Amino acid sequence: GILQHPDGTVLKQLQPPPRGPREQEFYNKVYDPDCCDSILLELRKYLPKYFGVWSPPTAPNDTYLKLEDVTRKFNKPCIMDVKIGQKSYDPYASVEKIQQQVSKYPLMEEIGFLVLGMRVYQVSSDSYETQNQHYGRSLTKETVKDGISKFFHSGYCLRKDVIAASIQKIEKILEWFEGQTQLNFYASSLLFVYEGLCQATTVRLSDVTLVEKRGVPKGLLSGGDVLECNNNIHVINSTENGKIEASVSKGLSKFYALHKKSCSKRHHSQLSLKVENLEQDNVWKSSTCIAQEHLNGNVLPQLEKVFYHMPAETKESANVEVRMIDFAHVFPSNAKDEGYIYGLKNLITVLRNILDN
């Protein structure tokens, strides 16, 4: 497994020959201080930073690759490892090795990727849900979309912001592969990391905002705004020319991220909302107390609409990393890595389907 060095890097033990020396040679080549190859210099953007090798004083014969800890900046990192490519064996693999690899996941050639594992922070329970490689190998063409979407679900809602950011990062890696013909990658992975502790920020909406149930009388509001009831909260549809701004306090982020603590103490999450009609300078102020018994009612779906289905341009950019890892089977080539490219394109297609549907 991966070990943590006191300086904040991670240590990956070198595998037995030829895999370990091959991976070390790959990192040495890409991170050579004298490297002037534009393809390799570009590739550095998509790898963990490499800090050479390290051996413990007590076992000088044990060699470790010293790498950047991609998860270090996250409070509650959600992590997924996806093997990319149509083949998980290299050109020099024996017949036995090929049969072994194909039997592990026969759909690899058709799907182009394999989920090796995931660890997802669940806001509702303040705990992690983990899936191992058997989970990924159980996914079929029909279930792979739902299987991967599990990684982007917080326990409350689908993190569409994270999916969109992940697609953008994979597309950058795809661009690199489309432009290079000197390396082929086998049994290599993409490491996905995102922040599971989502933070709510000021939200600007053109059509929908929330107001406290008892703060506004039923019926028509000034300017012709229609108030609709939806059990625990109300939704205001603004007039054609009206503009609505919703400023959401810290209490909302705590409602999402720290509600478990408040639930255990039988406290109520405080949600302050200010609604302004900028066109007419009318200010509606209200605050509401959302009881814990409403957590499974209609409040969460409404909050989900606001924070996960708002226009993309209003969203805070998601804190997401997508890095290439595992290079024990990288070989020189004089052609595009079509197997890896196929896997990347197929993965992007699946993620777009999750986002659209």
XYZ file of C-alpha atoms in Angstrom:
357
model
C 0.000 0.000 0.000
C 0.821 3.685 0.117
C 2.667 5.060 3.145
C 2.793 8.615 4.433
C 6.132 10.385 4.835
C 6.409 12.941 7.678
C 7.051 15.692 5.106
C 3.563 15.227 3.599
C 4.533 13.170 0.555
C 3.446 9.568 -0.013
C 5.708 6.546 -0.452
C 4.951 3.834 -2.991
C 7.154 0.779 -2.568
C 8.985 -0.205 -5.719
C 7.542 -3.390 -7.199
C 9.782 -6.371 -8.074
C 11.561 -6.246 -11.469
C 10.756 -5.507 -14.166
C 7.700 -3.502 -13.054
C 9.297 -1.418 -10.293
C 12.415 -0.343 -12.208
C 10.234 0.422 -15.253
C 7.986 2.743 -13.233
C 11.005 4.435 -11.661
C 12.557 4.913 -15.092
C 9.312 6.467 -16.333
C 9.234 9.026 -13.488
C 12.957 9.773 -13.911
C 12.455 10.416 -17.617
C 9.418 12.691 -17.214
C 10.903 14.644 -14.291
C 14.465 14.854 -15.576
C 15.662 18.407 -14.737
C 17.239 18.614 -18.184
C 14.101 17.432 -19.993
C 13.204 19.679 -22.935
C 10.633 17.403 -24.591
C 7.410 19.432 -24.785
C 5.291 16.266 -24.702
C 6.826 15.100 -21.416
C 6.810 18.583 -19.912
C 3.077 18.785 -20.669
C 2.553 15.321 -19.170
C 3.830 16.532 -15.782
C 0.582 18.479 -15.339
C -1.386 15.239 -15.164
C 0.859 13.220 -12.813
C 1.598 13.423 -9.097
C 4.817 15.390 -8.567
C 7.858 13.129 -8.240
C 10.538 13.676 -5.597
C 12.888 10.802 -6.371
C 13.294 7.616 -4.354
C 13.609 7.057 -0.609
C 14.742 4.202 1.613
C 14.166 3.884 5.364
C 17.359 3.954 7.466
C 16.389 0.637 9.032
C 15.905 -1.087 5.653
C 18.211 0.532 3.069
C 17.406 -2.148 0.492
C 13.717 -1.216 0.430
C 13.109 1.448 -2.186
C 10.086 3.743 -2.330
C 8.931 6.248 -4.945
C 8.400 9.598 -3.218
C 5.292 11.223 -4.687
C 2.956 14.152 -4.124
C -0.020 13.376 -1.884
C -2.845 14.492 -4.168
C -5.396 14.169 -1.327
C -3.528 16.350 1.149
C -5.371 19.626 0.507
C -8.815 18.070 1.048
C -10.708 17.930 4.333
C -12.893 14.946 3.416
C -11.330 13.531 0.244
C -13.517 11.321 -1.926
C -11.251 9.026 -3.959
C -11.785 6.756 -6.954
C -9.237 4.679 -8.894
C -10.213 3.843 -12.495
C -7.991 1.661 -14.688
C -7.986 3.009 -18.244
C -7.564 1.210 -21.566
C -8.937 -1.728 -23.501
C -6.155 -4.022 -22.315
C -4.872 -4.440 -18.769
C -1.859 -6.446 -19.969
C 1.174 -5.167 -21.838
C 2.539 -6.362 -25.228
C 5.123 -8.579 -23.523
C 2.644 -10.445 -21.302
C 2.616 -14.242 -21.440
C -0.417 -16.183 -22.692
C -1.166 -17.125 -19.081
C -0.992 -13.498 -17.951
C -3.291 -12.392 -20.772
C -5.874 -15.048 -19.919
C -5.672 -14.129 -16.250
C -6.229 -10.418 -16.913
C -9.044 -10.946 -19.424
C -10.863 -13.321 -17.070
C -10.834 -10.697 -14.301
C -12.965 -8.327 -16.366
C -13.986 -9.593 -19.819
C -15.749 -6.285 -20.594
C -12.512 -4.278 -20.374
C -12.028 -4.266 -24.146
C -15.606 -3.148 -24.785
C -15.970 -0.602 -21.959
C -12.377 0.652 -21.945
C -12.056 1.172 -18.205
C -12.497 -0.598 -14.864
C -13.361 0.884 -11.456
C -10.732 -0.478 -9.070
C -12.228 1.062 -5.961
C -13.783 4.149 -4.404
C -14.115 5.869 -1.061
C -16.961 8.373 -0.775
C -17.708 10.719 2.119
C -21.355 10.552 3.187
C -22.519 13.857 4.623
C -25.575 12.285 6.245
C -23.568 9.929 8.464
C -20.221 11.769 8.598
C -18.548 8.561 7.462
C -16.999 6.969 4.388
C -18.575 4.379 2.127
C -15.985 2.129 0.465
C -16.196 -0.115 -2.600
C -13.386 -2.497 -3.599
C -12.327 -3.953 -6.953
C -15.030 -6.648 -6.789
C -17.611 -3.851 -7.000
C -16.064 -2.524 -10.222
C -15.801 -5.964 -11.786
C -19.471 -6.584 -11.074
C -20.484 -3.630 -13.265
C -21.974 -4.417 -16.668
C -22.664 -2.241 -19.718
C -26.140 -1.631 -18.292
C -25.053 -0.817 -14.724
C -21.717 0.970 -15.207
C -23.345 4.411 -15.340
C -25.138 3.925 -12.015
C -22.032 2.257 -10.597
C -19.842 5.276 -11.310
C -22.499 7.805 -10.289
C -22.266 6.339 -6.780
C -18.868 8.023 -6.462
C -20.420 11.444 -7.048
C -23.289 11.077 -4.568
C -22.887 12.674 -1.142
C -25.692 10.718 0.497
C -28.015 13.683 -0.118
C -27.494 14.605 -3.726
C -25.536 14.086 -6.905
C -22.477 16.350 -7.099
C -22.993 17.550 -10.644
C -20.404 20.280 -10.122
C -17.775 17.607 -9.454
C -18.810 15.557 -12.499
C -18.559 18.603 -14.772
C -15.120 19.513 -13.393
C -13.939 15.895 -13.760
C -15.002 15.805 -17.414
C -13.004 18.965 -18.123
C -9.885 17.484 -16.558
C -10.221 14.167 -18.411
C -10.638 16.096 -21.669
C -7.280 17.799 -21.038
C -5.619 14.399 -20.579
C -7.360 13.173 -23.735
C -5.927 16.155 -25.652
C -2.433 15.123 -24.516
C -2.952 11.545 -25.696
C -4.323 12.711 -29.045
C -1.146 14.730 -29.595
C 1.544 12.200 -28.633
C 2.904 9.051 -30.297
C 5.887 8.163 -28.133
C 4.365 6.311 -25.147
C 1.728 3.605 -24.655
C 0.171 2.999 -21.224
C -1.153 -0.359 -19.998
C -2.780 -1.134 -16.615
C -2.478 2.553 -15.728
C -5.159 4.433 -13.792
C -6.810 7.776 -13.276
C -7.059 8.879 -9.656
C -10.131 11.065 -8.948
C -10.219 13.175 -5.792
C -12.778 15.774 -4.729
C -13.825 17.556 -1.567
C -16.698 15.734 0.114
C -17.383 18.571 2.541
C -19.241 20.939 0.233
C -19.423 24.623 1.127
C -22.482 26.737 0.330
C -21.788 30.220 -0.979
C -23.828 33.185 -2.147
C -26.176 32.098 -4.898
C -27.715 34.261 -7.604
C -30.792 32.835 -9.248
C -32.902 34.307 -12.005
C -36.065 32.292 -11.477
C -36.227 30.507 -8.136
C -35.483 31.321 -4.520
C -36.656 30.182 -1.121
C -38.603 32.107 1.482
C -39.736 31.180 4.945
C -43.168 29.572 4.998
C -44.844 31.924 7.444
C -43.003 35.080 6.361
C -45.150 35.819 3.306
C -48.933 35.614 2.984
C -50.447 33.206 0.505
C -51.542 34.476 -2.858
C -50.114 37.166 -5.088
C -47.108 39.223 -4.013
C -46.320 42.734 -5.154
C -45.359 42.813 -8.827
C -47.425 39.745 -9.581
C -45.127 37.139 -8.044
C -47.010 33.925 -7.408
C -46.369 32.061 -4.190
C -46.579 28.274 -4.410
C -46.763 25.935 -1.447
C -44.595 22.849 -1.223
C -45.097 21.439 2.264
C -42.087 22.581 4.292
C -41.055 25.573 2.201
C -42.390 27.897 -0.457
C -41.034 28.636 -3.922
C -41.407 32.058 -5.505
C -41.591 32.325 -9.292
C -40.332 35.813 -10.168
C -42.038 38.058 -12.674
C -40.667 38.337 -16.170
C -38.578 41.429 -15.446
C -37.885 40.698 -11.815
C -34.476 39.764 -10.515
C -34.048 37.817 -7.317
C -30.966 37.489 -5.211
C -30.660 34.903 -2.471
C -27.883 35.373 0.050
C -27.379 32.246 2.053
C -25.705 32.311 5.452
C -23.144 29.943 6.945
C -25.987 28.015 8.519
C -26.812 26.441 5.170
C -23.386 24.949 4.680
C -23.557 23.634 8.235
C -26.967 22.208 7.451
C -25.333 20.121 4.734
C -21.939 19.370 6.206
C -22.335 19.372 9.967
C -25.948 18.425 10.582
C -24.990 15.112 12.189
C -23.488 16.977 15.131
C -26.597 19.134 15.515
C -28.817 16.089 15.196
C -27.042 14.318 18.033
C -27.464 17.396 20.204
C -31.119 17.838 19.167
C -30.373 21.316 17.857
C -32.037 22.866 14.852
C -30.055 24.127 11.870
C -30.576 27.830 11.283
C -31.213 28.979 7.748
C -31.304 32.695 7.025
C -32.531 33.856 3.661
C -32.779 37.337 2.269
C -34.769 37.848 -0.901
C -34.507 41.083 -2.849
C -36.482 42.250 -5.832
C -33.850 44.535 -7.325
C -36.278 45.892 -9.891
C -38.661 47.371 -7.331
C -36.305 47.716 -4.320
C -38.652 45.591 -2.239
C -36.861 43.597 0.437
C -38.275 40.455 1.970
C -36.383 39.278 5.016
C -37.025 36.086 6.882
C -35.305 33.333 8.762
C -36.482 29.805 9.316
C -35.667 26.984 11.626
C -35.574 23.627 9.849
C -36.308 20.865 12.309
C -34.375 17.617 12.127
C -37.553 15.657 11.507
C -37.787 17.431 8.148
C -34.451 16.077 6.961
C -36.136 13.266 5.087
C -39.046 15.397 3.952
C -39.218 18.056 1.271
C -36.531 20.439 2.506
C -33.529 18.554 1.140
C -34.923 18.076 -2.364
C -35.597 21.809 -2.550
C -32.109 22.707 -1.315
C -30.717 20.221 -3.815
C -32.513 22.080 -6.605
C -30.837 25.294 -5.539
C -27.296 24.057 -5.032
C -26.978 21.252 -7.542
C -29.181 22.297 -10.438
C -28.499 26.019 -10.629
C -26.917 27.466 -13.793
C -23.300 26.379 -14.132
C -21.974 29.935 -14.302
C -23.259 30.704 -10.795
C -21.439 27.811 -9.182
C -18.219 27.929 -7.290
C -15.646 25.850 -9.192
C -15.490 22.397 -7.638
C -12.316 21.355 -5.851
C -11.398 18.357 -8.012
C -8.182 16.547 -8.988
C -7.783 13.953 -11.752
C -4.262 12.506 -12.041
C -2.681 9.665 -13.954
C -1.036 7.019 -11.724
C 0.565 3.538 -11.928
C 3.232 3.349 -14.620
C 4.735 -0.118 -14.289
C 3.579 -0.934 -17.824
C 4.527 2.094 -19.922
C 6.368 1.373 -23.175
C 7.914 3.390 -26.019
C 5.746 3.626 -29.125
C 5.545 5.260 -32.533
C 1.744 5.424 -32.699
C -1.161 6.874 -30.730
C -2.271 4.921 -27.666
C -5.645 3.993 -29.146
C -6.634 1.705 -26.262
C -6.156 4.448 -23.654
C -7.854 7.028 -25.890
C -10.828 4.690 -26.329
C -11.129 4.285 -22.544
C -10.958 8.028 -21.893
C -13.624 8.785 -24.508
C -15.925 6.099 -23.180
C -15.490 7.307 -19.602
C -16.287 10.875 -20.676
C -19.428 9.605 -22.428
C -20.592 7.804 -19.272
C -19.953 10.884 -17.109
C -21.847 13.112 -19.554
C -24.789 10.699 -19.459
C -24.801 10.895 -15.654
C -24.707 14.683 -15.858
C -27.452 14.955 -18.457
C -29.809 12.445 -16.892
